[in-house]
Short mmCIF file of C-alpha atoms in Angstrom, two decimals:
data_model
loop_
_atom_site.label_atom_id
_atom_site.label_comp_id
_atom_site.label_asym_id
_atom_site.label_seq_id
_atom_site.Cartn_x
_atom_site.Cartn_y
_atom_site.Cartn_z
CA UNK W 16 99.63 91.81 117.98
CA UNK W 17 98.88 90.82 114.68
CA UNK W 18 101.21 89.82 111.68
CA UNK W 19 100.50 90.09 107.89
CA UNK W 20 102.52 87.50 106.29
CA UNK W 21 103.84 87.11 103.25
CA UNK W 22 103.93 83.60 102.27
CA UNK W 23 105.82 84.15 98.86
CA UNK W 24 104.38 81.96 95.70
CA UNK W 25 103.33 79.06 97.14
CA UNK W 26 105.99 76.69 97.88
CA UNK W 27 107.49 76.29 101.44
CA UNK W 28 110.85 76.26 99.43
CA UNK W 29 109.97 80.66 98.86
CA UNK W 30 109.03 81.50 102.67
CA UNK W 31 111.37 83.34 104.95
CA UNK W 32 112.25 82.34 108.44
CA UNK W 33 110.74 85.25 109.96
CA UNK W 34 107.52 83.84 108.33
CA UNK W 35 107.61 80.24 109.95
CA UNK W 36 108.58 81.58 113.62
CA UNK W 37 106.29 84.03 113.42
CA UNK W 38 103.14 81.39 112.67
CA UNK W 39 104.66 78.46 114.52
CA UNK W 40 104.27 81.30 118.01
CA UNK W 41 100.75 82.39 116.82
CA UNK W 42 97.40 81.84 118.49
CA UNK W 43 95.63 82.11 115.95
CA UNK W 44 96.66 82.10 111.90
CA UNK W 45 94.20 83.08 109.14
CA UNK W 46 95.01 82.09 105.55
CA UNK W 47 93.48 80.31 102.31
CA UNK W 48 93.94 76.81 102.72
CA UNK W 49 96.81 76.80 100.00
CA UNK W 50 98.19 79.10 102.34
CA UNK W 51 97.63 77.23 105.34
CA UNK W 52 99.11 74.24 103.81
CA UNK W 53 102.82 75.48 104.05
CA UNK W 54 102.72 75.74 107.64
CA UNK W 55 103.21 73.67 110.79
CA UNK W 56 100.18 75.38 113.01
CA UNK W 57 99.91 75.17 116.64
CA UNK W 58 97.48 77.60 117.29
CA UNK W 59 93.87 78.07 115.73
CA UNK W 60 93.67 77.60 112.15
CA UNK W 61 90.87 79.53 110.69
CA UNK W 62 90.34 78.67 106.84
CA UNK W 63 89.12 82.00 104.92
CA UNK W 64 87.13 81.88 101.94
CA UNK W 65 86.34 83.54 99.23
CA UNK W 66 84.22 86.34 101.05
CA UNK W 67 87.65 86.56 102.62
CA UNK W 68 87.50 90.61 103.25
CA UNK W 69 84.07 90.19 104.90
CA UNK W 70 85.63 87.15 107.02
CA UNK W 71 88.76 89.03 108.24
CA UNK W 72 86.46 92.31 108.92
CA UNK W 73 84.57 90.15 111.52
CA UNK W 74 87.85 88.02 112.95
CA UNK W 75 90.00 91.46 113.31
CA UNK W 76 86.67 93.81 114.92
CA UNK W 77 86.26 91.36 117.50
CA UNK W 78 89.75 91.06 118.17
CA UNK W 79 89.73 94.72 118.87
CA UNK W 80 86.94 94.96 120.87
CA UNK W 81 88.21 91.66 122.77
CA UNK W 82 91.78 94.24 123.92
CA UNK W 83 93.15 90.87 123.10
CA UNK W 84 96.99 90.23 123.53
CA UNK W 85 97.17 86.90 121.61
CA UNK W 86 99.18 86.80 118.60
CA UNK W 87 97.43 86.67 115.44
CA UNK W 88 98.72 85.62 111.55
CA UNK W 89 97.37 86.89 108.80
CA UNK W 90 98.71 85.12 105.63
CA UNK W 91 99.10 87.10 102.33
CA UNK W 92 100.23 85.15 99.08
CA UNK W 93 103.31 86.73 97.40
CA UNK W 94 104.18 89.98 98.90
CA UNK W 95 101.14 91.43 100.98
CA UNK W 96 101.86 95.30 99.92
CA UNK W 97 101.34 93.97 96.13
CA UNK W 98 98.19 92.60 95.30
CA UNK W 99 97.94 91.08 98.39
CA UNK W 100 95.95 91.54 101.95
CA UNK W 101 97.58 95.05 103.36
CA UNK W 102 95.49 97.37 101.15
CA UNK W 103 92.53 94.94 102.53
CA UNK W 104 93.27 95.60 106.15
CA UNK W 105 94.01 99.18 105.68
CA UNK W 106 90.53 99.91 104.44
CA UNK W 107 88.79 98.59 107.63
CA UNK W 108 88.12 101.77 109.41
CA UNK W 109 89.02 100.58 113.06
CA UNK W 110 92.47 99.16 112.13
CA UNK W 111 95.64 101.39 112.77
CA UNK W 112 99.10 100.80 111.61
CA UNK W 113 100.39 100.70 115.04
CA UNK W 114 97.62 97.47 115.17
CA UNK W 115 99.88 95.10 113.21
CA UNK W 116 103.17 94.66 111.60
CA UNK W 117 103.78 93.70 108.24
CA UNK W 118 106.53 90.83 107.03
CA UNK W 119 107.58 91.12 103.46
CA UNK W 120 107.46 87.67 100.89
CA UNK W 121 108.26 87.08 97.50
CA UNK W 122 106.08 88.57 94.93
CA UNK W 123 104.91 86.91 92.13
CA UNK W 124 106.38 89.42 89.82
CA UNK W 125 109.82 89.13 91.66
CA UNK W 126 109.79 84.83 90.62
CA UNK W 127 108.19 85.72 87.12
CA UNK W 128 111.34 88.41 86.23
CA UNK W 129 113.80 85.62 88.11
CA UNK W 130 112.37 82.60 85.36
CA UNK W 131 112.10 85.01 83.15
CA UNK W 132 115.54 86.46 83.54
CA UNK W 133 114.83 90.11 83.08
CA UNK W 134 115.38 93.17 84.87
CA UNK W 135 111.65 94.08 86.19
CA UNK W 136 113.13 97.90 86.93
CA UNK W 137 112.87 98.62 82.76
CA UNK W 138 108.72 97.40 83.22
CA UNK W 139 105.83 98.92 84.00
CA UNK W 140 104.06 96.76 86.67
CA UNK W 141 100.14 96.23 86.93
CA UNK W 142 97.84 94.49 88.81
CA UNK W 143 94.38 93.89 87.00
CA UNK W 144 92.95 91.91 90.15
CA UNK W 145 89.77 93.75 90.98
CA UNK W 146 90.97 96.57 89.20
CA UNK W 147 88.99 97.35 85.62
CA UNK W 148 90.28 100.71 85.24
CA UNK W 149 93.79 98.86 84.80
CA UNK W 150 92.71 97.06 81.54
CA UNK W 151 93.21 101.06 80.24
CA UNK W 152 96.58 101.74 81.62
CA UNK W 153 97.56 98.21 80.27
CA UNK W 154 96.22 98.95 76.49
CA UNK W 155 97.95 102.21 76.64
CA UNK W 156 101.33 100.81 77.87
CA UNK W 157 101.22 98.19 75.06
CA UNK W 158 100.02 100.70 72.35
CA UNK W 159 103.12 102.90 73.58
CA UNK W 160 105.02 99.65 72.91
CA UNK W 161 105.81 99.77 76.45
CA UNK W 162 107.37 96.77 78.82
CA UNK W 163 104.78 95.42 81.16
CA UNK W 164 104.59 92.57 83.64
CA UNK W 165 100.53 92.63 85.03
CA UNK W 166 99.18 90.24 86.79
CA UNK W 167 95.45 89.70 84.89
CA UNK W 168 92.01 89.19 86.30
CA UNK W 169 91.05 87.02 84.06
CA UNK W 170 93.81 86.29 80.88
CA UNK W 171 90.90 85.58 78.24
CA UNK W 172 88.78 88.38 78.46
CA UNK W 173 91.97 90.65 79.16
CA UNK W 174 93.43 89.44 75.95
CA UNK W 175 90.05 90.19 73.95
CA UNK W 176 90.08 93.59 75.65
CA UNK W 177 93.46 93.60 74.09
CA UNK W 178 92.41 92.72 70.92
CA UNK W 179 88.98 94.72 70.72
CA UNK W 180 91.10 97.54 71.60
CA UNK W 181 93.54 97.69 68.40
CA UNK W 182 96.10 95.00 69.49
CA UNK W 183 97.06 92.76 67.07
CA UNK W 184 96.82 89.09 67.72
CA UNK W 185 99.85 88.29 66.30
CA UNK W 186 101.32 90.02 69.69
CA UNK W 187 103.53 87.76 71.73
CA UNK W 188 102.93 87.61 75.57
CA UNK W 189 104.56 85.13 78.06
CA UNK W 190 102.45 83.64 80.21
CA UNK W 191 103.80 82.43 83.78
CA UNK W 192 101.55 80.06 85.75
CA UNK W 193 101.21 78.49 88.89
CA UNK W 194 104.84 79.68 89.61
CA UNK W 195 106.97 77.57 92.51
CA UNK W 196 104.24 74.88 91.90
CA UNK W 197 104.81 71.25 90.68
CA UNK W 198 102.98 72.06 87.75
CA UNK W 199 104.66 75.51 86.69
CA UNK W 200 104.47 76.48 82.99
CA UNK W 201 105.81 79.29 80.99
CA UNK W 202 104.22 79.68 77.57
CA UNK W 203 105.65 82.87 75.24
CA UNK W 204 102.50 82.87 72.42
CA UNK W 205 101.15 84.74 69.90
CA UNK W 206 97.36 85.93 71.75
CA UNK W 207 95.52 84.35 69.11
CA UNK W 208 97.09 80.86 70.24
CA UNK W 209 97.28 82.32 74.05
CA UNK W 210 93.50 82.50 73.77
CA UNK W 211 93.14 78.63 73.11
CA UNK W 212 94.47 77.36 76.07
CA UNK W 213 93.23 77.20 79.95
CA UNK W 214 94.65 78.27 83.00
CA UNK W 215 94.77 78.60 86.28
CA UNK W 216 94.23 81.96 88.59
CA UNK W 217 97.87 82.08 89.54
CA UNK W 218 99.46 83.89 86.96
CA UNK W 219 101.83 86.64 85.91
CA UNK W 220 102.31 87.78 82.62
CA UNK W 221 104.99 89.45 80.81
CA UNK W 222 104.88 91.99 77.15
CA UNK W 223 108.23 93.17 75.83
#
């Protein structure tokens, strides 16, 4: 059987339970190794990289053609039917939903509305990972003076988009990084000043 996991955040403090018994019984786990950090392993520990979809393609097709009955984990940051590995494995034209079972985790945008202390009902949500066409749906929201939490591809050139697009600099965003981490930071900025800083890839942010 195989198990998409939701692993929450990224500290062990945000993982269910049902997420440590079910990789503590499997034979084999599959994760980032952020991911595969959390987690006491007994069985195989595969590492996947950043050609991840090509290196679960190969893992799960032989796994199918194997008729195996060992127990497989597949770990998904945050929640894995946000932004996370289920759309992945539902492209891959051999894999049924009767193959695997999914177990939900905290999403980032669920831990950025907690520290933020909103309701994220009254927001629209977007991803922007791997998704251009979202950068539109994001300018119009904000345009519309719209609520949006989105979680960006990459904040600088999202925030020029912005900008190039009629936004005024002067808007505020808060910016929620590496969230459950040692090193967490909330910033609420202007996007001119939002543009001068660094960041990580972990981040959520939030326009009101």
């Amino acid at each position: 059987m195989i198990y998409i996991v939701g692993i929450g955040p990224g500290s062990r403090d945000y993982v269910t339970k049902k997420a440590f018994d079910t990789v503590e019984t499997s034979d084999f786990v599959l994760g980032s190794k952020r991911s595969l950090e959390i987690f006491e392993i007994n069985g195989e520990k595969i590492e996947l990289s950043v050609n991840l979809k090509n290196e679960l393609y190969e893992f799960l097709k032989n796994y199918k053609n194997s008729d195996s009955k060992k127990k497989v984990s597949i770990l998904s940051t945050g929640d894995p039917c946000f932004s996370g590995l289920l759309k992945t494995i539902l492209s891959f034209d051999f894999v049924k939903k009767e193959d695997f079972e999914v177990f939900p985790g905290i999403s980032s945008v669920q831990m950025a509305a907690s520290k933020a202390k909103i309701s994220w009902e009254d927001y629209n949500i977007l991803t922007l990972h791997g998704k251009e066409e979202n950068l539109k749906k994001l300018l119009n929201y904000v345009k519309n003076g719209e609520k949006v939490i989105f979680l960006p591809n990459n904040l600088k050139n999202d925030l020029k988009f912005l900008i190039e697009n009629g936004i005024s600099d002067e808007k505020e965003i808060t910016v929620l990084e590496n969230l459950s981490y040692s090193n967490e930071r909330i910033i609420t900025d202007k996007i001119s000043n939002l543009l001068e800083n660094d960041y990580s890839y972990l981040l959520v942010c939030i326009i009101n």
